[in-house]
mmCIF file of C-alpha atoms and ligand atoms in Angstrom:
data_model
loop_
_atom_site.group_PDB
_atom_site.id
_atom_site.type_symbol
_atom_site.label_atom_id
_atom_site.label_comp_id
_atom_site.label_asym_id
_atom_site.label_seq_id
_atom_site.Cartn_x
_atom_site.Cartn_y
_atom_site.Cartn_z
ATOM 1 C CA UNK A 1 -17.956 -29.667 2.839
ATOM 2 C CA UNK A 2 -20.425 -27.840 5.100
ATOM 3 C CA UNK A 3 -19.856 -27.551 8.837
ATOM 4 C CA UNK A 4 -22.662 -30.066 9.384
ATOM 5 C CA UNK A 5 -21.096 -32.552 6.960
ATOM 6 C CA UNK A 6 -17.744 -32.156 8.709
ATOM 7 C CA UNK A 7 -19.415 -32.763 12.080
ATOM 8 C CA UNK A 8 -21.093 -35.949 10.808
ATOM 9 C CA UNK A 9 -17.856 -37.210 9.263
ATOM 10 C CA UNK A 10 -15.923 -36.637 12.477
ATOM 11 C CA UNK A 11 -18.566 -38.447 14.542
ATOM 12 C CA UNK A 12 -18.585 -41.305 12.066
ATOM 13 C CA UNK A 13 -14.834 -41.743 12.241
ATOM 14 C CA UNK A 14 -14.881 -41.651 16.035
ATOM 15 C CA UNK A 15 -17.730 -44.157 16.291
ATOM 16 C CA UNK A 16 -16.367 -46.482 13.607
ATOM 17 C CA UNK A 17 -13.124 -46.730 15.579
ATOM 18 C CA UNK A 18 -15.019 -47.381 18.824
ATOM 19 C CA UNK A 19 -17.239 -50.013 17.170
ATOM 20 C CA UNK A 20 -14.183 -51.729 15.724
ATOM 21 C CA UNK A 21 -12.565 -51.853 19.169
ATOM 22 C CA UNK A 22 -15.781 -53.228 20.672
ATOM 23 C CA UNK A 23 -15.911 -55.989 18.082
ATOM 24 C CA UNK A 24 -12.599 -57.305 19.431
ATOM 25 C CA UNK A 25 -14.450 -58.129 22.676
ATOM 26 C CA UNK A 26 -17.251 -60.056 20.964
ATOM 27 C CA UNK A 27 -18.161 -63.463 22.339
ATOM 28 C CA UNK A 28 -19.176 -65.216 19.139
ATOM 29 C CA UNK A 29 -18.018 -68.849 19.253
ATOM 30 C CA UNK A 30 -21.048 -70.060 17.270
ATOM 31 C CA UNK A 31 -21.510 -67.601 14.404
ATOM 32 C CA UNK A 32 -17.945 -66.259 14.400
ATOM 33 C CA UNK A 33 -19.479 -62.892 13.530
ATOM 34 C CA UNK A 34 -17.748 -60.420 15.792
ATOM 35 C CA UNK A 35 -20.031 -57.393 15.806
ATOM 36 C CA UNK A 36 -19.240 -54.082 17.454
ATOM 37 C CA UNK A 37 -21.487 -51.070 17.909
ATOM 38 C CA UNK A 38 -20.921 -47.577 19.231
ATOM 39 C CA UNK A 39 -23.235 -44.644 19.709
ATOM 40 C CA UNK A 40 -22.807 -41.001 20.484
ATOM 41 C CA UNK A 41 -25.069 -39.183 22.900
ATOM 42 C CA UNK A 42 -26.188 -35.627 22.307
ATOM 43 C CA UNK A 43 -23.789 -34.695 25.152
ATOM 44 C CA UNK A 44 -20.901 -36.155 23.155
ATOM 45 C CA UNK A 45 -20.404 -39.317 25.199
ATOM 46 C CA UNK A 46 -19.556 -42.544 23.385
ATOM 47 C CA UNK A 47 -20.865 -45.930 24.510
ATOM 48 C CA UNK A 48 -20.128 -49.248 22.899
ATOM 49 C CA UNK A 49 -21.202 -52.876 22.896
ATOM 50 C CA UNK A 50 -20.424 -56.208 21.277
ATOM 51 C CA UNK A 51 -22.465 -59.310 20.613
ATOM 52 C CA UNK A 52 -22.530 -61.970 23.316
ATOM 53 C CA UNK A 53 -23.638 -65.402 22.174
ATOM 54 C CA UNK A 54 -25.069 -68.237 24.226
ATOM 55 C CA UNK A 55 -25.013 -71.989 23.710
ATOM 56 C CA UNK A 56 -28.780 -71.592 23.963
ATOM 57 C CA UNK A 57 -28.724 -69.654 20.704
ATOM 58 C CA UNK A 58 -31.875 -67.620 21.264
ATOM 59 C CA UNK A 59 -30.314 -65.939 24.294
ATOM 60 C CA UNK A 60 -27.691 -64.239 22.148
ATOM 61 C CA UNK A 61 -27.391 -60.511 22.700
ATOM 62 C CA UNK A 62 -26.660 -58.226 19.757
ATOM 63 C CA UNK A 63 -23.979 -55.557 19.770
ATOM 64 C CA UNK A 64 -26.382 -52.685 19.109
ATOM 65 C CA UNK A 65 -28.699 -53.510 21.986
ATOM 66 C CA UNK A 66 -25.761 -54.032 24.298
ATOM 67 C CA UNK A 67 -24.424 -50.585 23.358
ATOM 68 C CA UNK A 68 -27.834 -49.041 23.955
ATOM 69 C CA UNK A 69 -28.207 -50.852 27.270
ATOM 70 C CA UNK A 70 -24.804 -49.594 28.343
ATOM 71 C CA UNK A 71 -25.767 -46.035 27.420
ATOM 72 C CA UNK A 72 -29.028 -46.236 29.350
ATOM 73 C CA UNK A 73 -27.183 -47.735 32.322
ATOM 74 C CA UNK A 74 -24.788 -44.777 32.208
ATOM 75 C CA UNK A 75 -27.720 -42.380 32.420
ATOM 76 C CA UNK A 76 -28.579 -41.586 28.819
ATOM 77 C CA UNK A 77 -32.217 -40.625 28.461
ATOM 78 C CA UNK A 78 -34.251 -42.396 25.766
ATOM 79 C CA UNK A 79 -33.851 -40.359 22.585
ATOM 80 C CA UNK A 80 -30.466 -39.146 23.774
ATOM 81 C CA UNK A 81 -28.224 -40.407 20.954
ATOM 82 C CA UNK A 82 -28.083 -39.149 17.386
ATOM 83 C CA UNK A 83 -25.722 -41.634 15.735
ATOM 84 C CA UNK A 84 -24.999 -45.355 16.046
ATOM 85 C CA UNK A 85 -22.342 -47.196 14.068
ATOM 86 C CA UNK A 86 -22.200 -50.953 13.547
ATOM 87 C CA UNK A 87 -18.947 -52.647 12.570
ATOM 88 C CA UNK A 88 -18.507 -56.158 11.223
ATOM 89 C CA UNK A 89 -15.065 -57.419 10.154
ATOM 90 C CA UNK A 90 -14.848 -58.293 6.474
ATOM 91 C CA UNK A 91 -16.116 -56.593 3.373
ATOM 92 C CA UNK A 92 -19.878 -56.472 3.885
ATOM 93 C CA UNK A 93 -21.614 -53.951 6.161
ATOM 94 C CA UNK A 94 -24.188 -55.588 8.478
ATOM 95 C CA UNK A 95 -27.769 -54.284 8.311
ATOM 96 C CA UNK A 96 -29.192 -54.430 11.853
ATOM 97 C CA UNK A 97 -31.598 -57.215 12.821
ATOM 98 C CA UNK A 98 -35.277 -56.533 13.402
ATOM 99 C CA UNK A 99 -35.054 -56.677 17.184
ATOM 100 C CA UNK A 100 -32.290 -54.072 17.183
ATOM 101 C CA UNK A 101 -34.284 -51.875 14.808
ATOM 102 C CA UNK A 102 -37.176 -51.832 17.261
ATOM 103 C CA UNK A 103 -34.986 -50.966 20.247
ATOM 104 C CA UNK A 104 -32.986 -48.389 18.276
ATOM 105 C CA UNK A 105 -36.229 -46.687 17.280
ATOM 106 C CA UNK A 106 -37.249 -46.501 20.938
ATOM 107 C CA UNK A 107 -33.925 -45.345 22.360
ATOM 108 C CA UNK A 108 -32.188 -43.271 19.683
ATOM 109 C CA UNK A 109 -33.297 -39.752 18.797
ATOM 110 C CA UNK A 110 -35.907 -39.382 16.050
ATOM 111 C CA UNK A 111 -33.974 -39.040 12.800
ATOM 112 C CA UNK A 112 -30.794 -40.501 14.297
ATOM 113 C CA UNK A 113 -28.323 -41.867 11.752
ATOM 114 C CA UNK A 114 -27.433 -45.563 11.770
ATOM 115 C CA UNK A 115 -24.305 -46.492 9.822
ATOM 116 C CA UNK A 116 -22.936 -49.954 9.044
ATOM 117 C CA UNK A 117 -19.255 -50.212 8.193
ATOM 118 C CA UNK A 118 -16.650 -52.916 7.662
ATOM 119 C CA UNK A 119 -12.999 -53.233 6.637
ATOM 120 C CA UNK A 120 -13.443 -51.756 3.171
ATOM 121 C CA UNK A 121 -14.860 -48.460 1.961
ATOM 122 C CA UNK A 122 -18.274 -50.143 1.748
ATOM 123 C CA UNK A 123 -20.735 -48.393 3.977
ATOM 124 C CA UNK A 124 -24.503 -48.281 4.427
ATOM 125 C CA UNK A 125 -26.546 -45.732 6.294
ATOM 126 C CA UNK A 126 -30.143 -45.156 7.213
ATOM 127 C CA UNK A 127 -32.192 -42.922 9.424
ATOM 128 C CA UNK A 128 -33.487 -44.938 12.356
ATOM 129 C CA UNK A 129 -37.043 -44.220 11.232
ATOM 130 C CA UNK A 130 -36.608 -45.721 7.776
ATOM 131 C CA UNK A 131 -35.211 -48.939 9.267
ATOM 132 C CA UNK A 132 -38.616 -49.790 10.707
ATOM 133 C CA UNK A 133 -41.553 -48.391 8.752
ATOM 134 C CA UNK A 134 -44.964 -48.315 10.420
ATOM 135 C CA UNK A 135 -43.330 -49.341 13.696
ATOM 136 C CA UNK A 136 -44.999 -50.522 16.864
ATOM 137 C CA UNK A 137 -44.587 -47.715 19.364
ATOM 138 C CA UNK A 138 -46.147 -49.162 22.459
ATOM 139 C CA UNK A 139 -49.635 -49.228 23.920
HETATM 140 N N1 THU B 1 -25.801 -59.725 15.467
HETATM 141 C C1 THU B 1 -25.617 -58.482 16.024
HETATM 142 O O1 THU B 1 -24.825 -58.300 16.946
HETATM 143 N N2 THU B 1 -26.347 -57.466 15.528
HETATM 144 C C2 THU B 1 -27.262 -57.570 14.513
HETATM 145 O O2 THU B 1 -27.939 -56.590 14.186
HETATM 146 C C3 THU B 1 -27.415 -58.822 13.799
HETATM 147 C C4 THU B 1 -26.719 -59.985 14.395
HETATM 148 C C5 THU B 1 -25.038 -60.833 16.003
HETATM 149 C C6 THU B 1 -25.859 -61.815 16.771
HETATM 150 C C7 THU B 1 -25.076 -63.094 16.607
HETATM 151 O O3 THU B 1 -24.082 -63.151 17.619
HETATM 152 C C8 THU B 1 -24.381 -62.939 15.270
HETATM 153 O O4 THU B 1 -24.433 -61.564 14.955
HETATM 154 C C9 THU B 1 -25.013 -63.756 14.160
HETATM 155 O O5 THU B 1 -26.380 -63.540 14.107
#
């Protein structure tokens, strides 16, 4: 394993654990999908979020965007995180929704790694750019 591979593996393990902890806080009485997300800033800080559902379903907030909002609130500059991990209990990793892909593209670093994990060895990963081809990037 190269030093870079070891660095990525360590970050992944740290963020998977943080995302799993965040999922325990999820407010998901409607879908019962308790999603957690955690990201690492280029300064090594970890921020996390969970999904928060509303009885007015469309107001539901996703875990990824809550994690990103928390990071921005804490002072992270846009483009200041190079890895985000999503955790969903069960045996199927959760690909992020379209809204989260847009916001991740705007707030993560170009080329940042997005990983989805669960309770098995199953794992999926993408670069943030490939999650949203030909993306809208503002006026
Ligand atoms: N959800 C997320 O937190 N992230 C996603 O990328 C997809 C969906 C949440 C929203 C809702 O609470 C539940 O999962 C079912 O859609």
